[in-house]
mmCIF file of C-alpha atoms in Angstrom:
data_model
loop_
_atom_site.group_PDB
_atom_site.id
_atom_site.type_symbol
_atom_site.label_atom_id
_atom_site.label_comp_id
_atom_site.label_asym_id
_atom_site.label_seq_id
_atom_site.Cartn_x
_atom_site.Cartn_y
_atom_site.Cartn_z
ATOM 1 C CA MET A 406 108.300 146.154 -32.080
ATOM 2 C CA GLU A 407 110.307 148.481 -34.167
ATOM 3 C CA GLN A 408 113.769 149.352 -33.078
ATOM 4 C CA HIS A 409 115.111 153.071 -32.865
ATOM 5 C CA VAL A 410 118.740 153.480 -33.676
ATOM 6 C CA LEU A 411 120.869 156.452 -32.933
ATOM 7 C CA VAL A 412 123.786 157.263 -34.987
ATOM 8 C CA PRO A 413 125.796 160.239 -34.005
ATOM 9 C CA VAL A 414 127.486 161.527 -36.954
ATOM 10 C CA ASP A 415 130.739 163.762 -36.913
ATOM 11 C CA VAL A 416 132.693 164.371 -39.956
ATOM 12 C CA SER A 417 135.180 161.303 -39.760
ATOM 13 C CA SER A 418 134.934 158.043 -41.446
ATOM 14 C CA SER A 419 134.248 156.318 -38.264
ATOM 15 C CA SER A 420 130.902 157.634 -37.949
ATOM 16 C CA GLU A 421 130.234 156.402 -41.865
ATOM 17 C CA SER A 422 131.552 153.021 -40.791
ATOM 18 C CA ALA A 423 128.909 153.227 -37.772
ATOM 19 C CA PHE A 424 125.960 154.019 -40.202
ATOM 20 C CA GLU A 425 127.130 151.084 -42.362
ATOM 21 C CA TYR A 426 127.304 148.856 -39.615
ATOM 22 C CA VAL A 427 123.646 149.577 -38.931
ATOM 23 C CA LEU A 428 122.638 149.114 -42.357
ATOM 24 C CA GLU A 429 124.233 145.657 -42.640
ATOM 25 C CA GLU A 430 123.633 144.177 -38.910
ATOM 26 C CA ILE A 431 120.621 145.803 -37.593
ATOM 27 C CA PRO A 432 117.100 145.307 -39.373
ATOM 28 C CA SER A 433 115.659 148.486 -37.624
ATOM 29 C CA GLN A 434 113.533 150.474 -40.035
ATOM 30 C CA LYS A 435 113.989 153.760 -37.694
ATOM 31 C CA ILE A 436 117.308 155.412 -37.775
ATOM 32 C CA THR A 437 118.349 158.741 -36.380
ATOM 33 C CA LEU A 438 121.816 160.563 -37.546
ATOM 34 C CA LEU A 439 122.369 163.024 -35.055
ATOM 35 C CA HIS A 440 125.282 165.574 -35.597
ATOM 36 C CA ILE A 441 126.275 167.645 -32.437
ATOM 37 C CA LEU A 442 127.782 171.475 -32.987
ATOM 38 C CA ASN A 443 130.258 171.579 -30.306
ATOM 39 C CA PRO A 444 129.994 175.397 -29.149
ATOM 40 C CA VAL A 445 133.843 175.117 -28.156
ATOM 41 C CA THR A 446 134.902 174.629 -31.927
ATOM 42 C CA ILE A 447 131.888 176.634 -33.600
ATOM 43 C CA PHE A 448 132.386 179.721 -31.274
ATOM 44 C CA SER A 449 136.202 179.991 -30.817
ATOM 45 C CA TYR A 450 136.899 183.369 -32.529
ATOM 46 C CA PRO A 451 138.083 185.861 -30.186
ATOM 47 C CA THR A 452 139.748 188.785 -31.661
ATOM 48 C CA ALA A 453 141.911 191.592 -30.014
ATOM 49 C CA GLU A 454 138.483 193.678 -30.011
ATOM 50 C CA GLY A 455 136.547 190.942 -28.438
ATOM 51 C CA PHE A 456 134.469 188.020 -29.694
ATOM 52 C CA ASP A 457 133.762 188.017 -33.481
ATOM 53 C CA TYR A 458 129.998 186.570 -33.509
ATOM 54 C CA GLY A 459 129.794 187.244 -37.262
ATOM 55 C CA LYS A 460 132.533 184.910 -38.105
ATOM 56 C CA ALA A 461 131.063 182.626 -35.479
ATOM 57 C CA GLU A 462 127.554 182.698 -37.004
ATOM 58 C CA LYS A 463 129.208 182.051 -40.402
ATOM 59 C CA ASN A 464 131.197 179.016 -39.318
ATOM 60 C CA GLU A 465 128.244 177.696 -37.797
ATOM 61 C CA GLN A 466 126.119 177.849 -41.024
ATOM 62 C CA GLU A 467 129.079 176.524 -42.965
ATOM 63 C CA ARG A 468 129.134 173.433 -40.356
ATOM 64 C CA ARG A 469 125.284 172.820 -40.795
ATOM 65 C CA GLU A 470 125.669 172.836 -44.627
ATOM 66 C CA TYR A 471 128.312 170.594 -44.793
ATOM 67 C CA VAL A 472 126.632 168.256 -42.127
ATOM 68 C CA GLU A 473 123.535 168.328 -44.262
ATOM 69 C CA GLN A 474 125.521 166.909 -47.261
ATOM 70 C CA ILE A 475 126.784 164.123 -45.226
ATOM 71 C CA PHE A 476 123.378 163.306 -44.197
ATOM 72 C CA GLU A 477 122.187 163.374 -47.937
ATOM 73 C CA ARG A 478 124.838 161.111 -49.029
ATOM 74 C CA TYR A 479 124.327 158.605 -46.034
ATOM 75 C CA ARG A 480 120.449 158.708 -47.131
ATOM 76 C CA ASN A 481 121.353 157.670 -50.640
ATOM 77 C CA LYS A 482 123.328 155.055 -49.949
ATOM 78 C CA ASP A 483 121.651 151.807 -51.589
ATOM 79 C CA GLU A 484 121.844 149.444 -48.540
ATOM 80 C CA ALA A 485 119.603 152.415 -46.914
ATOM 81 C CA GLY A 486 116.680 151.273 -49.197
ATOM 82 C CA ASN A 487 113.419 151.959 -47.861
ATOM 83 C CA ARG A 488 114.344 152.472 -44.217
ATOM 84 C CA ARG A 489 113.160 155.890 -42.337
ATOM 85 C CA ILE A 490 116.394 157.980 -41.836
ATOM 86 C CA GLU A 491 115.875 161.251 -39.774
ATOM 87 C CA THR A 492 118.578 163.939 -39.430
ATOM 88 C CA VAL A 493 118.712 165.937 -36.420
ATOM 89 C CA ILE A 494 121.362 168.873 -35.485
ATOM 90 C CA GLU A 495 121.873 170.140 -32.109
ATOM 91 C CA ALA A 496 124.443 172.260 -30.453
ATOM 92 C CA GLY A 497 126.094 171.465 -27.005
ATOM 93 C CA ALA A 498 128.394 169.168 -25.602
ATOM 94 C CA PRO A 499 128.558 166.013 -27.786
ATOM 95 C CA ALA A 500 128.245 163.085 -25.132
ATOM 96 C CA GLU A 501 125.764 165.002 -22.863
ATOM 97 C CA LYS A 502 123.568 165.833 -25.931
ATOM 98 C CA ILE A 503 123.726 162.155 -27.369
ATOM 99 C CA LEU A 504 122.557 160.812 -24.227
ATOM 100 C CA GLU A 505 119.660 163.597 -23.770
ATOM 101 C CA TYR A 506 118.524 162.794 -27.310
ATOM 102 C CA ALA A 507 118.516 159.149 -26.754
ATOM 103 C CA GLU A 508 116.548 159.483 -23.614
ATOM 104 C CA ARG A 509 114.046 162.113 -24.961
ATOM 105 C CA ASN A 510 113.210 160.348 -27.851
ATOM 106 C CA GLY A 511 112.922 156.687 -27.151
ATOM 107 C CA VAL A 512 115.987 155.368 -28.591
ATOM 108 C CA ASP A 513 116.590 151.355 -28.181
ATOM 109 C CA HIS A 514 120.329 151.303 -29.271
ATOM 110 C CA ILE A 515 123.066 153.865 -29.917
ATOM 111 C CA VAL A 516 125.952 152.765 -32.816
ATOM 112 C CA MET A 517 128.670 155.381 -32.870
ATOM 113 C CA GLY A 518 132.286 155.464 -34.300
ATOM 114 C CA SER A 519 135.439 155.747 -32.293
ATOM 115 C CA ARG A 520 138.387 157.884 -33.861
ATOM 116 C CA GLY A 521 140.628 155.475 -31.986
ATOM 117 C CA ARG A 522 142.267 158.151 -29.425
ATOM 118 C CA SER A 523 144.809 156.838 -27.009
ATOM 119 C CA GLY A 524 147.176 157.633 -24.745
ATOM 120 C CA LEU A 525 147.732 161.226 -23.477
ATOM 121 C CA GLU A 526 145.395 162.489 -26.371
ATOM 122 C CA ALA A 527 142.492 160.491 -25.054
ATOM 123 C CA THR A 528 143.402 161.601 -21.545
ATOM 124 C CA LEU A 529 143.415 165.116 -22.339
ATOM 125 C CA LEU A 530 140.677 165.392 -24.848
ATOM 126 C CA GLY A 531 138.332 162.653 -23.417
ATOM 127 C CA SER A 532 136.027 160.685 -25.286
ATOM 128 C CA VAL A 533 132.720 161.208 -26.712
ATOM 129 C CA ALA A 534 132.422 157.410 -27.399
ATOM 130 C CA ARG A 535 133.702 156.720 -23.638
ATOM 131 C CA GLY A 536 131.456 159.150 -22.158
ATOM 132 C CA VAL A 537 128.139 157.661 -23.910
ATOM 133 C CA LEU A 538 129.418 154.192 -23.399
ATOM 134 C CA LYS A 539 129.659 154.618 -19.582
ATOM 135 C CA ARG A 540 126.412 156.479 -19.012
ATOM 136 C CA SER A 541 124.082 155.279 -21.754
ATOM 137 C CA ALA A 542 120.813 153.504 -20.401
ATOM 138 C CA VAL A 543 120.351 151.707 -23.825
ATOM 139 C CA PRO A 544 122.995 149.424 -25.506
ATOM 140 C CA VAL A 545 125.986 151.251 -27.407
ATOM 141 C CA THR A 546 127.948 149.574 -29.928
ATOM 142 C CA ILE A 547 131.145 151.333 -30.716
ATOM 143 C CA VAL A 548 132.605 150.875 -34.496
ATOM 144 C CA PRO A 549 136.328 151.689 -35.183
#
């Protein structure tokens, strides 16, 4: 039976490391690259007159275009060969959306990067990888 591997993608090098790990270590033919647009960062443009929806929409569109470029670079890696690589962009809280996607789409394994936050920064900001690891119903591999 074919294994479906989910690789959450942000704009860090650890995401690319996670994808490369899948290409090298997991013989799955079906890989989904998932990027979550976090509304907290996309829609944070208050002005003295109120919320700037135009700037938020422009920021979201620029982010989508940038992520599509990242997806294209990943798909064009020589090691990707003839694997089926699906790309998805969703919006929401990253850990929750990753878990929802995995459950909704029959994902068998999640492989994700970790930015390596520690100490106070990790406590204050939380960790998407930690949240997914603690609550996932499928195996999770964290790649630095």
